[in-house]
Short mmCIF file of C-alpha atoms in Angstrom, two decimals:
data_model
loop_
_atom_site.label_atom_id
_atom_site.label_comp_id
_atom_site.label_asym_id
_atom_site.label_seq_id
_atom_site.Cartn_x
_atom_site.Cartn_y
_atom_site.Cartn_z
CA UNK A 722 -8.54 2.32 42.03
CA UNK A 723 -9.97 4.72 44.25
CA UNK A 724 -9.99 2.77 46.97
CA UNK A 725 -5.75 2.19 46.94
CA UNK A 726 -5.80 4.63 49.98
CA UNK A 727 -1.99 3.63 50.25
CA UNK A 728 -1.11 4.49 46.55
CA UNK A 729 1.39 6.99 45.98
CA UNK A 730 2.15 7.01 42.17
CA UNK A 731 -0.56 6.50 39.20
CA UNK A 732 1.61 6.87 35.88
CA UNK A 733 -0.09 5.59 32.76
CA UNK A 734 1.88 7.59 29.97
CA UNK A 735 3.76 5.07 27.35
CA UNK A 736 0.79 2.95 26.92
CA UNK A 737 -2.06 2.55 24.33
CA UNK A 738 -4.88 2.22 27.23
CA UNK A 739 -7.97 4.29 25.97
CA UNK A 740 -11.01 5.54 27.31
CA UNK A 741 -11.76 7.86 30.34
CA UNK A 742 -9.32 7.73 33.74
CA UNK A 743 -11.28 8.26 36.95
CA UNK A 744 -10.99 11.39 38.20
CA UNK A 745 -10.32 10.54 42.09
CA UNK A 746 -7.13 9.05 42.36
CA UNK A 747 -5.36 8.70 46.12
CA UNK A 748 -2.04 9.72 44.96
CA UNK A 749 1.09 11.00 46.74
CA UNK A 750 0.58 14.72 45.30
CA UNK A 751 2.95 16.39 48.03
CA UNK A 752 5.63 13.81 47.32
CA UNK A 753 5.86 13.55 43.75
CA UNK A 754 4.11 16.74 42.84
CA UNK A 755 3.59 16.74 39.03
CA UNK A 756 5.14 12.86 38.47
CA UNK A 757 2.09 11.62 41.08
CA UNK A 758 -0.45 11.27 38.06
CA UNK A 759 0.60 11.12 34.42
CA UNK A 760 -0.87 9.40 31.27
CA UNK A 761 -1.00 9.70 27.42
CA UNK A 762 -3.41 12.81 27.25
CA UNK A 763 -1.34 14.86 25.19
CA UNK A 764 -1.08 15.43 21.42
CA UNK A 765 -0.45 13.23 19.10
CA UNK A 766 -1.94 10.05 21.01
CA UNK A 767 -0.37 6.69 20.91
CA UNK A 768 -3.77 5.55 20.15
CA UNK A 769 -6.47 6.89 18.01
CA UNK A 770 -8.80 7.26 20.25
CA UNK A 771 -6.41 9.45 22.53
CA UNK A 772 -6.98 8.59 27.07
CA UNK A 773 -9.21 11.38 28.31
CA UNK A 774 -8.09 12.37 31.91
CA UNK A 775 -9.31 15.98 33.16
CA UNK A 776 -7.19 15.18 36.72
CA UNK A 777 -3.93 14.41 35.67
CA UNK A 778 -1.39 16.21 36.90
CA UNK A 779 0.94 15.38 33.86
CA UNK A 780 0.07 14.82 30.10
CA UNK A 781 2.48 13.13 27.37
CA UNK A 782 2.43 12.21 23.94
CA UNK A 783 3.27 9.68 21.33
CA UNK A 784 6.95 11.94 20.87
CA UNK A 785 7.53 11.21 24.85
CA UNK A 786 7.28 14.85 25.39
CA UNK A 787 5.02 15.78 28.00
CA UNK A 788 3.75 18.88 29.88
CA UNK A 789 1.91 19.35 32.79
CA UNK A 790 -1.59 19.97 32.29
CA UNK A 791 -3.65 23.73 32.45
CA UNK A 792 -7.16 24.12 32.14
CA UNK A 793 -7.25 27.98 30.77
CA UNK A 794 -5.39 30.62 29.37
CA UNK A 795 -1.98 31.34 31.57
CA UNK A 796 -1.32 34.98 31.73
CA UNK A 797 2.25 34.80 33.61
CA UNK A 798 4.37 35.37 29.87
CA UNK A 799 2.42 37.78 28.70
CA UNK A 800 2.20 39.70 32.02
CA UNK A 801 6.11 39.47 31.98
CA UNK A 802 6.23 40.90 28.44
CA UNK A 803 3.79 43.93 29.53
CA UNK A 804 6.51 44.40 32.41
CA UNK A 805 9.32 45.12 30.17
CA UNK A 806 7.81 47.28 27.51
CA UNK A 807 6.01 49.24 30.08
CA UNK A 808 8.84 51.26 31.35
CA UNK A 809 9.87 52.30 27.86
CA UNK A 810 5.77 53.11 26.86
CA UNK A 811 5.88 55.45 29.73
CA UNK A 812 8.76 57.52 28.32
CA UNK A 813 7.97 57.42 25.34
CA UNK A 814 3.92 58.34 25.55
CA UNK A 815 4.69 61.95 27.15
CA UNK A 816 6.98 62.71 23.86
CA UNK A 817 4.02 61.91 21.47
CA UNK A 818 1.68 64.26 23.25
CA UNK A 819 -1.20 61.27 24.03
CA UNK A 820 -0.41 61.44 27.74
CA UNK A 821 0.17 64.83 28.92
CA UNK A 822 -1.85 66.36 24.69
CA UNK A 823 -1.04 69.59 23.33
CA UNK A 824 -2.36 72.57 24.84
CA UNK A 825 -3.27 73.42 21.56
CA UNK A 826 -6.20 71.54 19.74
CA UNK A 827 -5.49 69.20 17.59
CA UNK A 828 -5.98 69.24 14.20
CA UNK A 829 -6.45 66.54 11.04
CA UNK A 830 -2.93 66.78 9.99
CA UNK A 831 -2.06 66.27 13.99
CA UNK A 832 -3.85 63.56 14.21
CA UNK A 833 -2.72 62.23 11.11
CA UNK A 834 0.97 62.31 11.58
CA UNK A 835 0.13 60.38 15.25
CA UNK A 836 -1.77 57.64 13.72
CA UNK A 837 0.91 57.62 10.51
CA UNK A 838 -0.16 57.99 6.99
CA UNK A 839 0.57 54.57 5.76
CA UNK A 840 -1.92 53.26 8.40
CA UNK A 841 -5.39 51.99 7.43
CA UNK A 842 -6.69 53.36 10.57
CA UNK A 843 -6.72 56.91 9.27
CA UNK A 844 -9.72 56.01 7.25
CA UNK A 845 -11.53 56.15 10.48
CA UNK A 846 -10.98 59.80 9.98
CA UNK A 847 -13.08 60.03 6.17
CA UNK A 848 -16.34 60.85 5.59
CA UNK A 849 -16.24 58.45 2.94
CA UNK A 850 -18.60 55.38 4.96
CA UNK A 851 -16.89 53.20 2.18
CA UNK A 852 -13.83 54.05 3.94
CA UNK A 853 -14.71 53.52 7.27
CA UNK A 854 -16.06 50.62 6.95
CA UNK A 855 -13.02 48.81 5.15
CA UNK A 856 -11.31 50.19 8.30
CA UNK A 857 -13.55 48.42 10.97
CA UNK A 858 -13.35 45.57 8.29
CA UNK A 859 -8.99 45.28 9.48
CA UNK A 860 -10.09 46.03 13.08
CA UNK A 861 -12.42 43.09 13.05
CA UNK A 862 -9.94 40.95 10.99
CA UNK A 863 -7.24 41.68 13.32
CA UNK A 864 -9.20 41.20 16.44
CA UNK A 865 -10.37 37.49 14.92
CA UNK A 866 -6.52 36.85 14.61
CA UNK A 867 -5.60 37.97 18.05
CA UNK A 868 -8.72 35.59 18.94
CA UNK A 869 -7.54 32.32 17.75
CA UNK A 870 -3.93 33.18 18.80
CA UNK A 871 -5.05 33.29 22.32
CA UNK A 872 -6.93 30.04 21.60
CA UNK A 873 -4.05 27.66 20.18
CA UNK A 874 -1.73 28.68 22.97
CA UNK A 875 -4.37 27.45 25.75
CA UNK A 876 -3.13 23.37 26.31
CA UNK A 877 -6.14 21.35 24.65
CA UNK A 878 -5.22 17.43 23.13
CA UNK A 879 -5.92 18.08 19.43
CA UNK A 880 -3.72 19.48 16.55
CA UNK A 881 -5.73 22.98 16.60
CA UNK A 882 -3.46 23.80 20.19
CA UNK A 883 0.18 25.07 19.61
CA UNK A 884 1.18 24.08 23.33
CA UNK A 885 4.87 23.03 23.56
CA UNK A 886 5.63 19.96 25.58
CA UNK A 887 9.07 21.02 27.25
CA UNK A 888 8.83 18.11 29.85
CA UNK A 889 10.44 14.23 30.12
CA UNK A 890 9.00 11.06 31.96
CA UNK A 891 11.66 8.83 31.50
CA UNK A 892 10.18 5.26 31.68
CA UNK A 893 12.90 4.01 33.89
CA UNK A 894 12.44 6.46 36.07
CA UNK A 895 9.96 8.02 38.74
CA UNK A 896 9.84 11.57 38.92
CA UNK A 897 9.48 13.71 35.34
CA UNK A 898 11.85 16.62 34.36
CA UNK A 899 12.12 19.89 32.40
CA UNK A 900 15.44 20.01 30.34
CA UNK A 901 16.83 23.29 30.62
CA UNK A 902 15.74 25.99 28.02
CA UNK A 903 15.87 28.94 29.71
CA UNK A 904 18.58 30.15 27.57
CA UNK A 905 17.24 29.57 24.48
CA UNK A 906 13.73 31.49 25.93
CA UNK A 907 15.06 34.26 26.98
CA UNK A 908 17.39 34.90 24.00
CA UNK A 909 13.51 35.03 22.23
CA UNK A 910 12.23 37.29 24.57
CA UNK A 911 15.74 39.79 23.93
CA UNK A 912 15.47 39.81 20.55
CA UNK A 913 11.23 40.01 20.13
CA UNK A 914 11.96 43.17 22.64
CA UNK A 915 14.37 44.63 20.91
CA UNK A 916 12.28 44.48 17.34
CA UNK A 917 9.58 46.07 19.32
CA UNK A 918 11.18 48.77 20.69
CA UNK A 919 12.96 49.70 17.74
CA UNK A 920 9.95 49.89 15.87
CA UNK A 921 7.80 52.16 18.73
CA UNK A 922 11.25 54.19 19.53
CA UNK A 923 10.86 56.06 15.84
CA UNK A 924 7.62 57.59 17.12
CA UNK A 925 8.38 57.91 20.92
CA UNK A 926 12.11 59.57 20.41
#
């Protein structure tokens, strides 16, 4: 195959082929940009033993959804999330006295109204060792969470990935499409906003 210098398209998804696809493939990349190289990498497989292809420009499963392949952890919808709670964390951080503190010192009851007393995290502040320990026991727990969360939104072909496969390859037809969402998305991203600023506005305002 890799010697097809004139090849333009290599689009293997809606078969049950198996085993490894070569990685060099002379396809038509600036043409057909993601449709140029597609197979049945994705999650569930048409076959049990699902096509392994670490090139392919385009990945699909046995649902014909498809999505076009990352290797890593894309930051771009998190980085847009930062974006718009940032504005309201820098109004609202002067108010609690964190960025510009009290010219006073603080005290325990300061610092315990800031951290809130039906937090876990003010057991940081015993001298019970008991207590501070079940307190780096959450921190731990939570961190582990926040761990695997990152990990099942990276793309990987297995059932332990929470990826969503928001494109179409149409078998009748060359190029692959992305129905339009964007509605739907950024309804999701209004209303997670709006829970979280509600619930951070009680102690910034």
């Amino acid at each position: 195959i890799g010697n097809l210098t004139k090849l333009e398209l290599f689009q293997l998804h809606g078969n049950h082929f198996t085993g490894t696809v070569p990685e060099v493939i002379p396809v038509d990349e600036a043409r057909y940009n993601l449709s140029s190289f597609t197979s049945d990498c994705g999650f569930p497989s048409l076959s049990n033993d699902p096509l392994v292809c670490t090139k392919c420009k385009m990945c699909c499963n046995s649902n014909d959804e498809c999505t076009p392949r990352k290797d890593g952890f894309d930051m771009k919808n998190y980085l847009i999330g930062a974006s718009v709670l940032l504005p309201f964390l820098l109004v609202g951080l002067p108010r609690t006295g964190v960025v510009f503190g009290p010219n006073e010192e603080a005290t325990v009851k300061d610092l315990l109204e800031k951290i809130g007393l039906q937090s876990i995290y003010i057991f940081i502040l015993s001298k019970n060792w008991i207590l501070n320990i079940l307190a780096a026991g959450i921190v731990i727990l939570q961190t582990t969470v926040f761990f695997y969360f990152f990990r099942a939104s990276v793309f990987e072909p297995n059932i332990d990935s929470d990826w969503e496969y928001t494109w179409e390859c149409p078998m009748n037809e060359l190029l692959c499409n992305k129905p339009d969402r964007s509605s739907s998305f950024f309804s999701s991203i209004l209303i997670a906003v709006f829970i979280i600023i509600t619930f951070i506005a009680q102690d910034g305002f």
